mmCIF file of C-alpha atoms in Angstrom:
data_model
loop_
_atom_site.group_PDB
_atom_site.id
_atom_site.type_symbol
_atom_site.label_atom_id
_atom_site.label_comp_id
_atom_site.label_asym_id
_atom_site.label_seq_id
_atom_site.Cartn_x
_atom_site.Cartn_y
_atom_site.Cartn_z
ATOM 1 C CA MET A 25 88.835 28.722 56.504
ATOM 2 C CA LYS A 26 91.932 29.938 57.249
ATOM 3 C CA ARG A 27 95.354 29.420 56.191
ATOM 4 C CA TRP A 28 98.181 29.032 58.591
ATOM 5 C CA THR A 29 101.744 28.011 58.497
ATOM 6 C CA ALA A 30 103.247 25.622 61.569
ATOM 7 C CA LEU A 31 106.998 25.981 62.475
ATOM 8 C CA LEU A 32 108.452 23.482 64.054
ATOM 9 C CA ARG A 33 110.980 23.863 66.219
ATOM 10 C CA GLY A 34 114.718 21.742 66.111
ATOM 11 C CA VAL A 35 113.645 19.638 62.932
ATOM 12 C CA ASN A 36 116.400 17.853 60.963
ATOM 13 C CA LEU A 37 118.476 19.435 63.170
ATOM 14 C CA GLY A 38 121.132 17.200 65.912
ATOM 15 C CA GLY A 39 119.357 13.803 64.761
ATOM 16 C CA ARG A 40 116.028 14.707 64.723
ATOM 17 C CA LYS A 41 114.641 13.739 61.651
ATOM 18 C CA LEU A 42 111.100 14.188 60.003
ATOM 19 C CA LEU A 43 111.010 13.968 56.376
ATOM 20 C CA SER A 44 108.824 16.563 54.907
ATOM 21 C CA SER A 45 106.612 13.890 53.310
ATOM 22 C CA ASP A 46 105.800 12.581 57.007
ATOM 23 C CA LEU A 47 105.220 16.579 57.759
ATOM 24 C CA LYS A 48 102.654 16.484 55.079
ATOM 25 C CA ALA A 49 100.695 13.021 55.776
ATOM 26 C CA ILE A 50 100.955 13.680 59.663
ATOM 27 C CA THR A 51 99.646 17.535 58.880
ATOM 28 C CA GLU A 52 96.882 15.969 56.677
ATOM 29 C CA GLY A 53 95.767 13.209 59.112
ATOM 30 C CA LEU A 54 94.476 15.878 61.561
ATOM 31 C CA GLY A 55 92.306 16.874 58.972
ATOM 32 C CA TYR A 56 94.373 20.104 57.694
ATOM 33 C CA GLU A 57 93.380 20.924 54.161
ATOM 34 C CA ARG A 58 95.607 22.136 51.157
ATOM 35 C CA VAL A 59 99.034 20.970 53.099
ATOM 36 C CA GLU A 60 102.483 22.163 51.477
ATOM 37 C CA THR A 61 105.727 21.819 52.860
ATOM 38 C CA LEU A 62 108.851 23.878 52.629
ATOM 39 C CA LEU A 63 112.255 23.441 52.828
ATOM 40 C CA ALA A 64 113.067 19.942 54.727
ATOM 41 C CA SER A 65 113.264 22.384 58.172
ATOM 42 C CA GLY A 66 109.893 21.852 59.719
ATOM 43 C CA ASN A 67 107.708 24.355 57.950
ATOM 44 C CA VAL A 68 104.298 23.215 57.154
ATOM 45 C CA VAL A 69 101.083 25.459 55.380
ATOM 46 C CA PHE A 70 97.324 24.352 55.412
ATOM 47 C CA ASP A 71 93.979 25.386 55.813
ATOM 48 C CA SER A 72 91.628 25.202 59.175
ATOM 49 C CA THR A 73 89.552 26.451 61.587
ATOM 50 C CA GLU A 74 90.967 25.893 64.363
ATOM 51 C CA SER A 75 92.948 28.441 66.621
ATOM 52 C CA GLY A 76 96.222 29.138 66.547
ATOM 53 C CA PRO A 77 97.116 27.314 69.887
ATOM 54 C CA GLU A 78 94.693 24.768 69.214
ATOM 55 C CA ILE A 79 96.694 23.479 65.907
ATOM 56 C CA GLU A 80 99.915 24.182 68.238
ATOM 57 C CA ARG A 81 98.432 21.584 70.887
ATOM 58 C CA ARG A 82 96.999 18.872 68.288
ATOM 59 C CA LEU A 83 100.278 19.081 65.923
ATOM 60 C CA GLU A 84 102.759 18.741 68.947
ATOM 61 C CA ALA A 85 100.820 16.045 70.363
ATOM 62 C CA ALA A 86 100.308 14.239 66.546
ATOM 63 C CA PHE A 87 104.518 14.882 66.537
ATOM 64 C CA LEU A 88 105.087 12.865 69.901
ATOM 65 C CA GLU A 89 102.606 10.055 69.003
ATOM 66 C CA HIS A 90 105.383 9.302 65.826
ATOM 67 C CA GLY A 91 108.202 9.917 68.283
ATOM 68 C CA LEU A 92 109.288 13.353 67.801
ATOM 69 C CA LYS A 93 109.349 15.902 71.069
ATOM 70 C CA THR A 94 108.829 19.066 69.353
ATOM 71 C CA ASP A 95 107.460 22.440 70.129
ATOM 72 C CA VAL A 96 105.001 24.228 67.328
ATOM 73 C CA ILE A 97 104.725 27.634 66.513
ATOM 74 C CA VAL A 98 101.812 28.917 63.924
ATOM 75 C CA ARG A 99 101.438 31.998 62.205
ATOM 76 C CA ASP A 100 98.387 33.288 59.864
ATOM 77 C CA LEU A 101 99.320 35.773 56.644
ATOM 78 C CA ASP A 102 97.904 38.670 58.722
ATOM 79 C CA GLU A 103 100.875 37.584 61.593
ATOM 80 C CA MET A 104 103.552 36.893 58.801
ATOM 81 C CA ARG A 105 103.037 40.021 56.993
ATOM 82 C CA ALA A 106 103.091 42.015 60.427
ATOM 83 C CA ALA A 107 106.287 40.309 61.563
ATOM 84 C CA ILE A 108 107.863 41.381 57.613
ATOM 85 C CA ALA A 109 106.739 45.064 58.137
ATOM 86 C CA ALA A 110 108.203 45.150 61.556
ATOM 87 C CA ASN A 111 111.547 44.100 60.599
ATOM 88 C CA PRO A 112 114.533 46.525 62.178
ATOM 89 C CA TYR A 113 117.145 45.523 60.087
ATOM 90 C CA GLU A 114 115.629 46.273 56.618
ATOM 91 C CA GLU A 115 119.173 46.802 54.731
ATOM 92 C CA ALA A 116 119.983 43.159 56.224
ATOM 93 C CA ALA A 117 117.554 41.989 54.413
ATOM 94 C CA ILE A 118 118.257 42.935 51.712
ATOM 95 C CA ASP A 119 121.931 42.323 51.834
ATOM 96 C CA HIS A 120 122.371 39.591 53.401
ATOM 97 C CA PRO A 121 118.697 38.188 54.163
ATOM 98 C CA SER A 122 120.141 34.014 54.702
ATOM 99 C CA HIS A 123 122.479 35.816 57.411
ATOM 100 C CA MET A 124 119.099 37.433 58.822
ATOM 101 C CA LEU A 125 117.232 35.490 61.606
ATOM 102 C CA VAL A 126 113.257 35.766 62.639
ATOM 103 C CA THR A 127 112.992 34.388 65.695
ATOM 104 C CA PHE A 128 109.174 33.156 66.158
ATOM 105 C CA HIS A 129 107.892 32.955 70.040
ATOM 106 C CA ARG A 130 104.745 30.994 71.113
ATOM 107 C CA ASP A 131 104.626 34.094 73.537
ATOM 108 C CA PRO A 132 105.278 38.015 73.646
ATOM 109 C CA PHE A 133 109.461 38.543 73.836
ATOM 110 C CA PRO A 134 109.985 39.032 77.290
ATOM 111 C CA GLU A 135 111.895 42.215 78.849
ATOM 112 C CA GLY A 136 114.634 41.689 80.482
ATOM 113 C CA PRO A 137 116.747 38.752 78.507
ATOM 114 C CA LEU A 138 118.052 41.180 75.877
ATOM 115 C CA GLU A 139 119.361 43.393 78.831
ATOM 116 C CA ARG A 140 120.650 40.519 80.177
ATOM 117 C CA HIS A 141 122.237 39.057 77.551
ATOM 118 C CA ALA A 142 124.026 42.818 76.388
ATOM 119 C CA GLU A 143 125.717 42.136 79.711
ATOM 120 C CA ILE A 144 127.463 38.659 78.606
ATOM 121 C CA HIS A 145 127.428 39.002 75.077
ATOM 122 C CA ALA A 146 129.947 41.260 73.210
ATOM 123 C CA GLY A 147 129.714 39.369 69.357
ATOM 124 C CA PRO A 148 128.819 41.032 66.050
ATOM 125 C CA GLU A 149 125.093 40.533 66.005
ATOM 126 C CA ARG A 150 122.165 43.054 66.307
ATOM 127 C CA MET A 151 119.055 42.002 67.995
ATOM 128 C CA GLN A 152 115.922 43.567 68.162
ATOM 129 C CA ALA A 153 112.586 41.788 69.781
ATOM 130 C CA ILE A 154 109.312 43.352 68.417
ATOM 131 C CA GLY A 155 106.193 41.329 69.576
ATOM 132 C CA ARG A 156 106.761 37.877 69.544
ATOM 133 C CA GLU A 157 109.275 37.893 67.174
ATOM 134 C CA LEU A 158 113.304 38.398 67.781
ATOM 135 C CA TYR A 159 115.354 39.381 64.899
ATOM 136 C CA VAL A 160 119.149 39.092 64.541
ATOM 137 C CA ASP A 161 121.429 40.372 61.791
ATOM 138 C CA TYR A 162 124.299 38.340 61.799
ATOM 139 C CA THR A 163 126.294 41.008 59.611
ATOM 140 C CA SER A 164 128.449 38.100 57.378
ATOM 141 C CA GLN A 165 128.316 34.819 56.933
ATOM 142 C CA GLN A 166 131.454 34.566 59.365
ATOM 143 C CA ALA A 167 129.456 36.188 62.301
ATOM 144 C CA MET A 168 127.228 33.715 61.905
ATOM 145 C CA ARG A 169 129.260 30.402 61.677
ATOM 146 C CA ASP A 170 131.901 31.556 64.487
ATOM 147 C CA SER A 171 128.955 33.270 66.640
ATOM 148 C CA LYS A 172 128.592 32.128 70.315
ATOM 149 C CA LEU A 173 124.963 33.476 70.429
ATOM 150 C CA LEU A 174 123.245 30.632 71.237
ATOM 151 C CA GLN A 175 124.926 29.817 74.154
ATOM 152 C CA THR A 176 124.803 33.031 75.495
ATOM 153 C CA MET A 177 120.879 33.306 75.049
ATOM 154 C CA ALA A 178 120.560 30.514 77.182
ATOM 155 C CA LYS A 179 122.727 32.076 79.992
ATOM 156 C CA ALA A 180 120.186 35.693 78.921
ATOM 157 C CA LYS A 181 117.116 33.161 79.789
ATOM 158 C CA PHE A 182 115.429 33.577 76.126
ATOM 159 C CA PRO A 183 112.161 31.681 76.119
ATOM 160 C CA LYS A 184 112.193 28.509 75.401
ATOM 161 C CA ILE A 185 109.404 28.135 73.156
ATOM 162 C CA ALA A 186 110.715 29.536 69.871
ATOM 163 C CA THR A 187 111.986 28.763 66.456
ATOM 164 C CA ALA A 188 114.003 30.886 63.810
ATOM 165 C CA ARG A 189 113.985 30.820 60.333
ATOM 166 C CA ASN A 190 116.151 33.310 57.734
ATOM 167 C CA TRP A 191 114.905 35.852 55.883
ATOM 168 C CA ASN A 192 114.396 34.081 52.395
ATOM 169 C CA THR A 193 112.417 31.457 54.550
ATOM 170 C CA VAL A 194 110.296 33.832 56.158
ATOM 171 C CA ASN A 195 109.089 35.489 52.567
ATOM 172 C CA LYS A 196 108.359 32.077 51.226
ATOM 173 C CA LEU A 197 106.132 30.988 54.082
ATOM 174 C CA ALA A 198 104.476 34.279 53.613
ATOM 175 C CA ALA A 199 104.176 33.875 50.149
ATOM 176 C CA MET A 200 102.588 30.701 50.682
ATOM 177 C CA LEU A 201 99.834 31.826 52.763
ATOM 178 C CA ALA A 202 99.274 34.354 50.472
ATOM 179 C CA ASP A 203 99.053 32.181 47.448
ATOM 180 C CA GLY A 204 95.386 30.842 49.956
#
């Protein structure tokens, strides 16, 4: 039995609602054990003997049956710890953790989109891809609020199967995984 976290994309944004109690019930309904949710933004931690890709497929199908089409990205404790250790913006994680995002991708972040993005976006954000994660330091609350980053990411053809969490949430999820 292994402890996993599942990160749902775009939950409780733009009218796409899923209560934490429903997230927990759906996850338990698939037979996953020791299910816990974090915040109301599509974070669930649980135990399973299945592989990551199998969990992603089963959860996506279950949510679709309940009327929510969403992508699911899963990570185990070792993968979360590796993502935390790889953070290229340690000072941002300390100075402004709620404005430092980690975007989790299903597959390794491809070469090319960051270079294309640099050609079309001159914002203050800093970005670096490492493995399956993209780290974004918004530098300040103002930079995050006024950012055109999401619009230019689409033009640069960033991978679509991805979901972001701020540094505080990443660390809370890692702690929940470690408590297992």
